[in-house]
Every structure is written in C-alpha cells, then in structure tokens.
Amino acid sequence: MRDIAEQTVIATGQSTTGQSNIAAPVVEVLGDRTPAQPPAAGPPPGGDPARMKVRQHQLLSELGEFRRSSVLVPVDELTGGSGGEAPLTVEVAGIRWILAFTGEAALARYAVARGEAERNWRYWRVWGAALLDAAVPTVAESGMPCGVLVDVADGEHGRVLPPVVGVVPEGVAVDGPVSTGSLFDGTEKGE
C-alpha cells in the first residue's frame, strides 16, 4: 500500500477564516507507519455483548471529544487561479478523506513523512464538529463519500472517522438514513 502521505490531492470548497502557517520542524518519524483502515460497520458476529457495549461507549466518547476539539486542517490553493483555498484530502478505496491534525507537532510529522518538512504549511483551525457537519457534506457534493482522517502520520494513534451514520450527517453517510439502529448500537437498517 502506498503511503497515504504521498496520495494528497486537493478537494473542492474554500474559506479564508482561521488561517495560519506552519514551517514544519524536522521531527523524528518512528518506523514505517501505515494509516488505520476504516472499521467495518457493526460488531463482529458472536462477540461478547458486554465488551461490545464498552467499545461502543469508547467510540462515542472519542467522537464527542473530536467534535469539541479544534483541529488543524492543512490547505492549499485551488487550481485555476481563483485565489481560494481548499483542505488537503486523500482518496482511498473510493472515499475522499479530509486530513485533520490535533496539533502542529502531528502536522509536522505528516510533513516529514511526505518529505516536505521545509514547506511552509498553511492550515485552518476548525472545530471537529464543523469539519464533520459542514466540510464533509461540502466535499461529498462532488459525488464521492467523505470522511476524516486524524493524525495520519501517527499510525495506530491516528483516528478514522468514516462516512457512516452516527459520525457524519445522514444525508452524506454511505449507509444512509437508518430507521432504527446505527454504527454504535450494533443493529442494521430495519431491524
């Protein structure tokens, strides 16, 4: 699998609020790290119900923490000379992923992994909730599902926020509106 840091492309959309710059310092990158893969929807068959309940609580807690936190979203100029900026994204397995970082050190590790430590990185500082509730649907308007990858250069310490109900708005979730149940309670549509 190619390193996700090498797959960066520009998405659509623009904003000029909350911009900052970072000249990525040289930091040590520990070993070959690969990005986490999106989790499969629902619990594994025959799993321990008590253990699944604890994991569901952890997932909801982590999602709530992300929504209440500010994150850094690296941006680049849109092509075509419009002067606008858009978040950096990657496309993996038919899903576009917005890149977000919990701080400048995490963004610097990404810059080093890309071999662009000397680049002056521009970024927006945004709330996680705004990223999930506004940016994801904007990018999804292009016809491709969209999720968020957090701290992609940090291997298993990164987070994957897939485009599923309970994480992103139902209208842009790949599993669509759910009459009962969601990713977090282990039930499927219509159960």
Short mmCIF file of C-alpha atoms in Angstrom, two decimals:
data_model
loop_
_atom_site.label_atom_id
_atom_site.label_comp_id
_atom_site.label_asym_id
_atom_site.label_seq_id
_atom_site.Cartn_x
_atom_site.Cartn_y
_atom_site.Cartn_z
CA MET A 1 0.00 0.00 0.00
CA ARG A 2 1.33 3.41 -0.91
CA ASP A 3 1.93 5.79 1.97
CA ILE A 4 -1.16 7.92 2.49
CA ALA A 5 1.05 10.96 2.82
CA GLU A 6 2.02 10.55 -0.84
CA GLN A 7 -1.62 10.50 -2.01
CA THR A 8 -2.54 14.06 -1.05
CA VAL A 9 -4.85 15.79 -3.52
CA ILE A 10 -6.88 18.98 -3.42
CA ALA A 11 -10.62 18.83 -2.70
CA THR A 12 -13.28 21.39 -3.59
CA GLY A 13 -14.54 24.20 -1.36
CA GLN A 14 -12.99 27.32 0.02
CA SER A 15 -12.83 29.52 3.09
CA THR A 16 -10.48 32.12 4.40
CA THR A 17 -11.29 32.08 8.12
CA GLY A 18 -8.91 30.86 10.80
CA GLN A 19 -5.83 30.52 8.60
CA SER A 20 -2.35 30.06 9.99
CA ASN A 21 1.03 28.98 8.70
CA ILE A 22 3.47 26.39 9.94
CA ALA A 23 7.01 25.82 8.82
CA ALA A 24 7.25 22.15 9.72
CA PRO A 25 10.18 21.47 12.03
CA VAL A 26 12.24 18.37 11.48
CA VAL A 27 11.00 15.69 13.86
CA GLU A 28 11.81 12.02 14.16
CA VAL A 29 9.34 9.67 12.47
CA LEU A 30 9.34 6.33 14.23
CA GLY A 31 9.38 3.40 11.82
CA ASP A 32 7.07 2.67 8.90
CA ARG A 33 3.55 3.53 9.95
CA THR A 34 0.52 2.82 7.86
CA PRO A 35 -2.81 4.59 8.27
CA ALA A 36 -5.60 2.84 10.11
CA GLN A 37 -8.27 1.29 7.91
CA PRO A 38 -11.91 2.28 8.32
CA PRO A 39 -13.71 -0.07 10.70
CA ALA A 40 -16.33 -2.48 9.40
CA ALA A 41 -19.89 -1.40 10.20
CA GLY A 42 -21.45 -3.23 13.14
CA PRO A 43 -19.94 -5.56 15.71
CA PRO A 44 -18.24 -8.83 14.83
CA PRO A 45 -20.66 -11.79 14.81
CA GLY A 46 -20.77 -13.70 18.08
CA GLY A 47 -18.86 -11.02 20.01
CA ASP A 48 -19.18 -10.56 23.76
CA PRO A 49 -22.14 -8.14 24.25
CA ALA A 50 -20.63 -6.53 27.37
CA ARG A 51 -17.32 -5.95 25.62
CA MET A 52 -19.09 -4.53 22.57
CA LYS A 53 -21.04 -2.14 24.81
CA VAL A 54 -17.78 -0.87 26.35
CA ARG A 55 -16.24 -0.37 22.89
CA GLN A 56 -19.36 1.46 21.66
CA HIS A 57 -19.11 3.78 24.66
CA GLN A 58 -15.42 4.40 23.86
CA LEU A 59 -16.23 5.20 20.24
CA LEU A 60 -18.96 7.66 21.22
CA SER A 61 -16.66 9.27 23.78
CA GLU A 62 -13.82 9.65 21.22
CA LEU A 63 -16.24 11.07 18.65
CA GLY A 64 -17.61 13.57 21.19
CA GLU A 65 -14.08 14.60 22.15
CA PHE A 66 -13.19 15.17 18.49
CA ARG A 67 -16.34 17.23 17.88
CA ARG A 68 -15.49 19.52 20.85
CA SER A 69 -11.82 19.94 19.88
CA SER A 70 -10.20 22.34 17.47
CA VAL A 71 -8.07 20.66 14.82
CA LEU A 72 -5.68 21.84 12.13
CA VAL A 73 -6.70 21.24 8.52
CA PRO A 74 -3.87 21.85 6.03
CA VAL A 75 -4.93 23.80 2.94
CA ASP A 76 -3.57 24.62 -0.46
CA GLU A 77 -4.59 26.98 -3.24
CA LEU A 78 -7.34 25.81 -5.57
CA THR A 79 -6.28 25.15 -9.13
CA GLY A 80 -7.44 27.63 -11.72
CA GLY A 81 -6.02 30.75 -10.08
CA SER A 82 -9.21 31.69 -8.20
CA GLY A 83 -7.19 32.57 -5.11
CA GLY A 84 -9.32 30.30 -2.90
CA GLU A 85 -8.06 27.54 -0.66
CA ALA A 86 -9.29 24.03 -0.01
CA PRO A 87 -8.42 21.37 2.57
CA LEU A 88 -5.92 18.70 1.64
CA THR A 89 -7.59 15.34 1.14
CA VAL A 90 -6.66 11.84 0.08
CA GLU A 91 -8.71 9.36 -1.89
CA VAL A 92 -8.60 5.75 -0.73
CA ALA A 93 -10.94 2.98 -1.89
CA GLY A 94 -13.48 5.35 -3.43
CA ILE A 95 -13.72 7.59 -0.35
CA ARG A 96 -12.29 11.08 -0.03
CA TRP A 97 -10.73 11.75 3.38
CA ILE A 98 -10.17 15.23 4.79
CA LEU A 99 -6.87 15.36 6.70
CA ALA A 100 -7.00 16.82 10.21
CA PHE A 101 -4.33 17.10 12.89
CA THR A 102 -4.58 17.53 16.65
CA GLY A 103 -1.69 20.00 16.73
CA GLU A 104 1.32 21.43 14.95
CA ALA A 105 3.56 18.52 16.06
CA ALA A 106 1.19 16.00 14.39
CA LEU A 107 1.11 18.13 11.23
CA ALA A 108 4.92 18.33 11.31
CA ARG A 109 5.17 14.51 11.49
CA TYR A 110 2.95 14.34 8.41
CA ALA A 111 5.15 16.90 6.61
CA VAL A 112 8.24 14.82 7.39
CA ALA A 113 6.50 11.62 6.21
CA ARG A 114 5.73 13.38 2.91
CA GLY A 115 9.32 14.59 2.60
CA GLU A 116 8.09 18.20 2.78
CA ALA A 117 9.43 19.29 6.16
CA GLU A 118 10.81 22.54 4.72
CA ARG A 119 7.49 23.56 3.15
CA ASN A 120 5.52 26.42 4.71
CA TRP A 121 2.23 24.67 5.60
CA ARG A 122 -0.92 26.79 5.66
CA TYR A 123 -3.82 25.46 7.71
CA TRP A 124 -7.24 26.34 9.07
CA ARG A 125 -8.01 25.83 12.75
CA VAL A 126 -11.58 24.49 12.92
CA TRP A 127 -13.86 22.72 15.38
CA GLY A 128 -14.19 18.99 14.79
CA ALA A 129 -17.98 19.40 14.72
CA ALA A 130 -17.73 21.95 11.91
CA LEU A 131 -15.48 19.61 9.96
CA LEU A 132 -17.95 16.72 10.26
CA ASP A 133 -21.17 18.72 9.91
CA ALA A 134 -20.19 21.27 7.23
CA ALA A 135 -16.94 20.37 5.45
CA VAL A 136 -17.71 16.67 4.92
CA PRO A 137 -21.08 17.40 3.21
CA THR A 138 -19.45 20.10 1.07
CA VAL A 139 -16.77 17.70 -0.18
CA ALA A 140 -19.39 14.91 -0.59
CA GLU A 141 -21.29 17.18 -3.03
CA SER A 142 -18.68 16.15 -5.60
CA GLY A 143 -20.36 12.72 -5.63
CA MET A 144 -17.72 10.90 -3.59
CA PRO A 145 -18.28 9.85 0.05
CA CYS A 146 -16.13 11.79 2.52
CA GLY A 147 -14.75 11.07 5.98
CA VAL A 148 -11.98 12.44 8.16
CA LEU A 149 -8.53 11.02 8.94
CA VAL A 150 -6.97 12.43 12.10
CA ASP A 151 -3.17 12.41 12.61
CA VAL A 152 -2.49 10.15 9.59
CA ALA A 153 1.26 10.01 10.20
CA ASP A 154 0.74 8.59 13.68
CA GLY A 155 -0.21 5.02 12.69
CA GLU A 156 -2.39 3.29 15.26
CA HIS A 157 -2.59 6.52 17.28
CA GLY A 158 -4.48 8.22 14.44
CA ARG A 159 -8.27 8.10 14.11
CA VAL A 160 -10.54 7.17 11.26
CA LEU A 161 -13.93 8.91 11.17
CA PRO A 162 -15.71 7.08 8.35
CA PRO A 163 -18.65 8.47 6.37
CA VAL A 164 -21.29 6.47 8.26
CA VAL A 165 -24.43 7.33 10.21
CA GLY A 166 -23.54 8.49 13.69
CA VAL A 167 -20.30 10.11 12.51
CA VAL A 168 -21.31 12.31 9.55
CA PRO A 169 -24.75 13.72 8.66
CA GLU A 170 -27.17 11.00 7.47
CA GLY A 171 -27.60 12.63 4.06
CA VAL A 172 -23.95 12.00 3.14
CA ALA A 173 -23.38 8.74 5.03
CA VAL A 174 -22.63 5.68 2.90
CA ASP A 175 -25.01 3.58 5.00
CA GLY A 176 -27.81 6.15 4.51
CA PRO A 177 -30.66 7.02 6.84
CA VAL A 178 -31.34 4.40 9.47
CA SER A 179 -34.86 3.76 10.72
CA THR A 180 -33.55 2.06 13.85
CA GLY A 181 -30.01 1.43 14.98
CA SER A 182 -26.67 2.86 13.94
CA LEU A 183 -22.99 2.07 13.75
CA PHE A 184 -22.76 2.44 17.50
CA ASP A 185 -25.54 0.15 18.69
CA GLY A 186 -24.74 -2.86 16.51
CA THR A 187 -28.03 -3.06 14.64
CA GLU A 188 -28.63 -2.86 10.93
CA LYS A 189 -31.21 -0.92 8.94
CA GLY A 190 -34.76 -2.04 9.52
CA GLU A 191 -34.01 -4.44 12.38
#
